[in-house]
Amino acid sequence: MRETPEAEALPSSPIAKARLYLVFLLFAVGFGYVIVGLALRQLIQTGDLKAQYDTQSRRVVLRPPSRGLIYDRNGYVLVENRIRWSIKADLLALQPEIHRKYLALIKAERVRGAPVEFDKLQDKARLDVLQGWLDRVWYVIDEAQPNKRGGARPRPVRPGDEPERRVNPADLRKHLRERRALPFVLVTDLAFPGSGRALRPEEGQRTIARFIDQFPVNGPISLESDIVRSYPHGSLAAHVLGYIKDTDELPEKVNELADLPMDNLQKLQYTGKKGAAGIEQTFDAVLKGMSGWELWTKTSSGYNKELVASNPAQQGSAVNLSLDRDIQCAAERALAQIKDSKGELLPGAAVMLDVNTGEILALASQPTFDPNRLADRVTQVYFDEVDGKGGWMNRAIQGLYAPGSTFKVITAIAGMRHGIVDWDDILECGPSFRVGARDFPEHDPAGYGQVNLEKMLAVSCNVWNYMVGVRLGQPRLAAEARRFGLDTPLLTHVSDLVNGSPYELPYPAARTLVVPDAAYKQRIGAGPWTDGDTANSSIGQGYILTTPLHMACVAASLARGETRTTPSIIHDPGRDGRHVGAEPIGLTEAQLTALRSGLERCVTEGTARTVRIPELPYAAKTGTSEYFKNGEKAHLAWIIGYAPADNPAVAFCVLVEGQLDTSTWGGKTAGPVARDMLTTWARKAETPTGAQPASDCQRK
Amino acid sequence: MDKHRQGATASYVVLALCAVVWVVLPAAVHRFAQEAFAEFQAPALHLAGKARDLARFWELKSRDKEEILAASRDLARANAALELQLRRYEDIRKENVRLREMLRYNPPPEHLTVVARVAVRDSSTWWQRIVIRKGSDDGVRAGCPVIFSDRVIGKVAVAHHTTSEVDLITSPNFRCTGFLEGDEQNRIVLVTGAPGRGLASGRSRVTAIPQDYFYPVGNAPKVTTTGLGGVYPAGLILGHLEGGQRTTQDGNFRESSLTPTRDLFALQEVTVLVPKYPTPGEILLEDQAQKRLDELR
C-alpha cells in the first residue's frame, strides 16, 4: 500500500512529534482561551456589558415642563403660557456642509501661502455655515417688499444689527462645549425675532407665518415650539405674581423620572424656568410640573443620533389666587393717576381684603414692572429702569411706614379698654398739647374744642390722642398695637400646599416691623423713652413702623369686632373665617358702636368726605404722617376702612408716598384709590353671579 | 450550464458596478438624470391624461338628448343667477378699491392663476403627490400654492418644463399656518401633512390649537389660511377639524386631525396661484439658492 504525500510529510522522529503536539496544544489552549472568553462575555457578562454600552452610547435629554397656570378667584387667567416658535439648526445634519466649507477654507489658506490653523478654520467653517442659514431665515422672515425685478432683496448683515441677526461665536462655542447634542438655536422667538425691538402682536404673527409658509420643510433647519410664560394683563398684580428666571439645574429626583438607569446615563437639559419672585417663586414646587425625557443614542463626536424612547413633560398644577382681577385693576389704575408736580408717579400701595375670610382681593404696589419683559431674558437696561423707580419693592407687604392718624383707632381702643377714656367723654382740645417742655400741635391751628370719640375719629384730632396716649403710657399702647398684630409677620403659610415655604409670598416685612417701647429705643441707642415719644406714638408717628397690609388687617378686624385677621393670597372656597390669634376686641357694645360711628362720620363729614360714595356708606380713617426723604420732611397719605358700613364685607388700606414738593393728604390723595376699589367691588357685588359685567381690565 | 452561471454572475457584477458608479457620480449628474427622466416621461403623462379626457368626452357624448337638454336648462338658470351675483360682486369690488385707496392699504401680493389638468395621481402613501400638466414653461414655479375653487390642495414641489409635481396637504412635506373658525383672537395653528400608517392614506394634522378654543358641538370648524405668510391668500379652506381633539401631555395645547374638503385623488383640474414676484421661500427652493442670494445682495 502506497503512503499518501501528507503521511510522508509527517515527522517521523519522536522529538519532532512531541514538538508538533506541543504546537497543537498551544493552539488548542489559545483557541480555547478565545472561546471561553467569548462565552464569558456573551453568556455571563452580557448584562454588565450591555449596561456599559448603554451608558456610553446613550444619553438622556430632559425637556422642562410648562408651568401651571395662575387664576384669580373668579377663574380668570392671570398667568398663562404662550407658545414660542424658535428656529434651530441640526448640527449633525450640517456636518457635511461644514466639512466642505472647512476643506475650502484650508485650500484658500494654502493658496494664500498662510500657515493653516486647523482649529480656527474649523470654527470659522461652522460659524460661516450657520450664518449662511441664519441669513436665509432672516431673508424669509424679514418684511422686505418684493422688487419688480424678481425676488426680495436680502439685506446683508451689518455690525449694528440686532444680535439675533448674527451667530454669536461665543454662544456657539458654549453650545458645542456644553450641549453639542442639542440643536443650536438660531432664532429664539420668532414672534420677537430682534430682542432689541418690540413687535406688535400682528407683526409677530406675520413673522411666524412667513417662516412656516415659506421656509423649506426638509433640511437641517427645524421649527420647534416650546412654552414661555405670559402675563396677559401686563403689569397687573406683578408684585404678587412675580416672575421667572432661567435655570439649568437638573430637576430634583431626576433619577426617578423614568424606568431607566438614569444615575449612570449622561444627562442634558434644555434650559428651564423657575420662579424668581412672588407666587411664581413661593409656589414653584406646585407650578413647575414634571420634566419630560428623551433617550438618544449618540455619535462618537457627541451628537444625538437616534431617538430610542421618550416621555413628554407634564404641566405643573394651577394655583388659584384670592385676587379679584377687576378690583386689582381698579386699584392699580387709580394708583397710576397719582402724580407729583412734575407728572411723575407717586409710589404707593393699595390692599383690599374680604373681611370675613381674610382673603386678599387686591394687593397693588406702585411703581411696578412688566413680568413679560422678564419672562425670557432680563436686560440690564430694563432692570436699571425698574430699579431706578424703586419698582422691585412690593410696598403693600414690604414697605414699612409710620401709620399716622390711622393708628388713632388703636389709641382709642386702648384708652377705652384701660378706662382712660370712654366713648362719651368729652375732652377739651386746644391748638396744642404740652408734654414736658414741648408743645405738640393740632393740625388745625384753631384746635377742635370739645371733642368726643366720634368727633375725634371724624376730624382726626391729635390733642385728644396726645392726652389719652400720655395717660395710658407707652407699655399699654404698645401692648394694644401688638394685640392687633402690628409686630407679627403676615402672609405666613397656613396650609400644607407648599412644603418648606413658611410664606405665601416671599419677602413679607417679617423682621423690621416696629412697635416701639423703652427697650427698643435703648436698643437702637436713642436714649431713654420720654412722654414726648408716647405722644408721638399715640398719633402713629415716631418709631412705629408697619405695612399697608397690616393696617388693612386692622380695618378688617375692627369690622368684625376682633383683634386679628389672617390674610391669605390663596383662594379657598371652604375657608371657615377663623383667624389665627383673634380674640374679641374687648369693648362694650356702646364703645364699639361709637367707634364705628366715628369712622362713618369720617366719610360723611370728616377728612374723607371728598371721596364719599352716595350709594355705598362706608367707614374709614384717614392719616397723613411725616417721613424723611433725602433729609427733608415729606408726607405719607393713608386711608383705611371697611364697607358697607352696616354689614362689612371688605376692608381696605391705601398708602401713597408724597414727595417734597407735592402736598399729599390722606383723604385727598389716597382716598380716590379706595373709592375706585369700593366702586368696582360694589358693582360686582350687585351683579348676580354668572352675569358679571364686561370687564374693563383688558388683556394687553 | 456553466455558461449560464457565468452570465448571471457577470450581470450581477455589472449591476453592482453600475450602482457604485451611480453612487460616486457628482450630485449634478444625479440631478440631470432625474430631470431628464421627468422630461422623458412627461409626454407619456400628457398622453395618459389626454386619453382619460377623451374617455370622459365619449362618456358624456353618449348621454341622451333629454338629459343634455335638462342639464343645459339648469345651467342657463345657474348662469343667470351667477350673472346677477357677478354684478353685485363688481359693486363690492369697486367699493373695496375705494376704501383701500382711502386707507392707503397695501394690498397683499397679487397672484396670477394657471389652470392645470391633473395628469397622474400618485396614490403612494409615502409621497402624497399629484402631477399636473403645466410646468415652468407656463409660468409655474416651485413653492406656488395649488387650489381648487376656494380650497387648498397643496403646493408645487418641483416644476419641470411641461409638468409639475404637487405636494398635497396630506404630504409630510407640506406645512402652512391656519386660523380656526370662531377663534376671535385669530391665533395661528400649524397645519402639516402626516404620513399614513401602513396602507392607510395620508392625513393632515393641526397642532398648537389653544386650550381655550371652543366651538359648537356637532360643527366641525373650518381651518382657513391666514394670508400672513406671503404665499397663500387669506381665507382659503384647508379642511375641517375632526371631532377628537387630543390634549398634548404637556397640557398646553390640543391637536387634531384635519379632514380635507375634497377627495384629493379624485381631482381632475386644479389652479396654481403664481405670485407676481417670487417669494423668498421660492428662491430658497432653487438649486443654487445661496448663489442666488449672493447675487441679489
PDB file of C-alpha atoms in Angstrom, chain B residues 8-101:
ATOM      1  CA  ALA B   8     -25.629  35.553 -14.321  1.00  0.00           C
ATOM      2  CA  THR B   9     -22.577  36.351 -12.208  1.00  0.00           C
ATOM      3  CA  ALA B  10     -21.355  38.831 -14.790  1.00  0.00           C
ATOM      4  CA  SER B  11     -24.712  40.590 -14.853  1.00  0.00           C
ATOM      5  CA  TYR B  12     -24.685  40.898 -11.053  1.00  0.00           C
ATOM      6  CA  VAL B  13     -21.195  42.301 -11.217  1.00  0.00           C
ATOM      7  CA  VAL B  14     -22.237  44.817 -13.877  1.00  0.00           C
ATOM      8  CA  LEU B  15     -25.271  45.793 -11.808  1.00  0.00           C
ATOM      9  CA  ALA B  16     -23.132  46.293  -8.734  1.00  0.00           C
ATOM     10  CA  LEU B  17     -20.629  48.301 -10.741  1.00  0.00           C
ATOM     11  CA  CYS B  18     -23.419  50.487 -12.118  1.00  0.00           C
ATOM     12  CA  ALA B  19     -24.733  51.056  -8.616  1.00  0.00           C
ATOM     13  CA  VAL B  20     -21.279  52.005  -7.381  1.00  0.00           C
ATOM     14  CA  VAL B  21     -20.753  54.329 -10.353  1.00  0.00           C
ATOM     15  CA  TRP B  22     -24.180  55.921  -9.715  1.00  0.00           C
ATOM     16  CA  VAL B  23     -23.355  56.479  -6.062  1.00  0.00           C
ATOM     17  CA  VAL B  24     -19.986  58.117  -6.752  1.00  0.00           C
ATOM     18  CA  LEU B  25     -21.255  60.325  -9.575  1.00  0.00           C
ATOM     19  CA  PRO B  26     -21.484  64.021  -8.686  1.00  0.00           C
ATOM     20  CA  ALA B  27     -24.798  65.428  -7.438  1.00  0.00           C
ATOM     21  CA  ALA B  28     -25.182  67.479 -10.629  1.00  0.00           C
ATOM     22  CA  VAL B  29     -25.261  64.297 -12.725  1.00  0.00           C
ATOM     23  CA  HIS B  30     -27.881  62.809 -10.396  1.00  0.00           C
ATOM     24  CA  ARG B  31     -29.968  65.920 -10.723  1.00  0.00           C
ATOM     25  CA  PHE B  32     -29.576  65.944 -14.502  1.00  0.00           C
ATOM     26  CA  ALA B  33     -30.610  62.307 -14.730  1.00  0.00           C
ATOM     27  CA  GLN B  34     -33.687  62.902 -12.581  1.00  0.00           C
ATOM     28  CA  GLU B  35     -34.679  65.947 -14.624  1.00  0.00           C
ATOM     29  CA  ALA B  36     -34.072  64.083 -17.867  1.00  0.00           C
ATOM     30  CA  PHE B  37     -36.242  61.198 -16.659  1.00  0.00           C
ATOM     31  CA  ALA B  38     -39.010  63.610 -15.618  1.00  0.00           C
ATOM     32  CA  GLU B  39     -38.904  65.317 -19.001  1.00  0.00           C
ATOM     33  CA  PHE B  40     -38.687  61.967 -20.769  1.00  0.00           C
ATOM     34  CA  GLN B  41     -41.808  60.633 -19.108  1.00  0.00           C
ATOM     35  CA  ALA B  42     -43.700  63.937 -19.443  1.00  0.00           C
ATOM     36  CA  PRO B  43     -45.142  63.141 -22.918  1.00  0.00           C
ATOM     37  CA  ALA B  44     -46.355  59.800 -21.611  1.00  0.00           C
ATOM     38  CA  LEU B  45     -48.058  61.509 -18.706  1.00  0.00           C
ATOM     39  CA  HIS B  46     -49.605  64.059 -21.057  1.00  0.00           C
ATOM     40  CA  LEU B  47     -50.818  61.307 -23.317  1.00  0.00           C
ATOM     41  CA  ALA B  48     -52.333  59.356 -20.423  1.00  0.00           C
ATOM     42  CA  GLY B  49     -54.103  62.475 -19.195  1.00  0.00           C
ATOM     43  CA  LYS B  50     -55.448  63.314 -22.625  1.00  0.00           C
ATOM     44  CA  ALA B  51     -56.634  59.731 -23.112  1.00  0.00           C
ATOM     45  CA  ARG B  52     -58.547  59.997 -19.861  1.00  0.00           C
ATOM     46  CA  ASP B  53     -60.066  63.294 -21.010  1.00  0.00           C
ATOM     47  CA  LEU B  54     -61.078  61.650 -24.302  1.00  0.00           C
ATOM     48  CA  ALA B  55     -62.701  58.772 -22.464  1.00  0.00           C
ATOM     49  CA  ARG B  56     -64.630  61.267 -20.364  1.00  0.00           C
ATOM     50  CA  PHE B  57     -65.628  63.140 -23.540  1.00  0.00           C
ATOM     51  CA  TRP B  58     -67.043  59.992 -25.145  1.00  0.00           C
ATOM     52  CA  GLU B  59     -68.789  59.100 -21.927  1.00  0.00           C
ATOM     53  CA  LEU B  60     -70.530  62.486 -21.924  1.00  0.00           C
ATOM     54  CA  LYS B  61     -71.240  62.252 -25.643  1.00  0.00           C
ATOM     55  CA  SER B  62     -73.101  59.003 -25.134  1.00  0.00           C
ATOM     56  CA  ARG B  63     -75.747  60.661 -22.938  1.00  0.00           C
ATOM     57  CA  ASP B  64     -79.215  61.056 -24.421  1.00  0.00           C
ATOM     58  CA  LYS B  65     -80.568  64.371 -25.691  1.00  0.00           C
ATOM     59  CA  GLU B  66     -83.263  64.714 -22.998  1.00  0.00           C
ATOM     60  CA  GLU B  67     -80.644  64.562 -20.292  1.00  0.00           C
ATOM     61  CA  ILE B  68     -78.464  67.138 -22.051  1.00  0.00           C
ATOM     62  CA  LEU B  69     -81.415  69.474 -22.602  1.00  0.00           C
ATOM     63  CA  ALA B  70     -82.348  69.294 -18.918  1.00  0.00           C
ATOM     64  CA  ALA B  71     -78.746  69.919 -17.917  1.00  0.00           C
ATOM     65  CA  SER B  72     -78.418  72.906 -20.249  1.00  0.00           C
ATOM     66  CA  ARG B  73     -81.687  74.369 -18.903  1.00  0.00           C
ATOM     67  CA  ASP B  74     -80.332  74.069 -15.362  1.00  0.00           C
ATOM     68  CA  LEU B  75     -77.068  75.625 -16.467  1.00  0.00           C
ATOM     69  CA  ALA B  76     -78.852  78.549 -18.084  1.00  0.00           C
ATOM     70  CA  ARG B  77     -80.684  79.254 -14.842  1.00  0.00           C
ATOM     71  CA  ALA B  78     -77.495  78.954 -12.832  1.00  0.00           C
ATOM     72  CA  ASN B  79     -75.808  81.252 -15.331  1.00  0.00           C
ATOM     73  CA  ALA B  80     -78.474  83.892 -14.903  1.00  0.00           C
ATOM     74  CA  ALA B  81     -78.137  83.756 -11.123  1.00  0.00           C
ATOM     75  CA  LEU B  82     -74.372  83.979 -11.388  1.00  0.00           C
ATOM     76  CA  GLU B  83     -74.637  86.977 -13.722  1.00  0.00           C
ATOM     77  CA  LEU B  84     -76.607  88.797 -11.049  1.00  0.00           C
ATOM     78  CA  GLN B  85     -74.105  87.786  -8.389  1.00  0.00           C
ATOM     79  CA  LEU B  86     -71.265  88.924 -10.614  1.00  0.00           C
ATOM     80  CA  ARG B  87     -72.747  92.415 -10.878  1.00  0.00           C
ATOM     81  CA  ARG B  88     -73.134  92.558  -7.108  1.00  0.00           C
ATOM     82  CA  TYR B  89     -69.534  91.462  -6.659  1.00  0.00           C
ATOM     83  CA  GLU B  90     -68.391  94.098  -9.113  1.00  0.00           C
ATOM     84  CA  ASP B  91     -70.050  96.769  -6.956  1.00  0.00           C
ATOM     85  CA  ILE B  92     -68.394  95.315  -3.858  1.00  0.00           C
ATOM     86  CA  ARG B  93     -65.043  95.232  -5.625  1.00  0.00           C
ATOM     87  CA  LYS B  94     -65.317  98.891  -6.579  1.00  0.00           C
ATOM     88  CA  GLU B  95     -66.244  99.797  -3.028  1.00  0.00           C
ATOM     89  CA  ASN B  96     -63.310  97.739  -1.808  1.00  0.00           C
ATOM     90  CA  VAL B  97     -60.914  99.539  -4.134  1.00  0.00           C
ATOM     91  CA  ARG B  98     -62.271 102.910  -2.984  1.00  0.00           C
ATOM     92  CA  LEU B  99     -61.823 102.001   0.700  1.00  0.00           C
ATOM     93  CA  ARG B 100     -58.311 100.705   0.089  1.00  0.00           C
ATOM     94  CA  GLU B 101     -57.378 103.922  -1.592  1.00  0.00           C
TER      95      GLU B 101
END
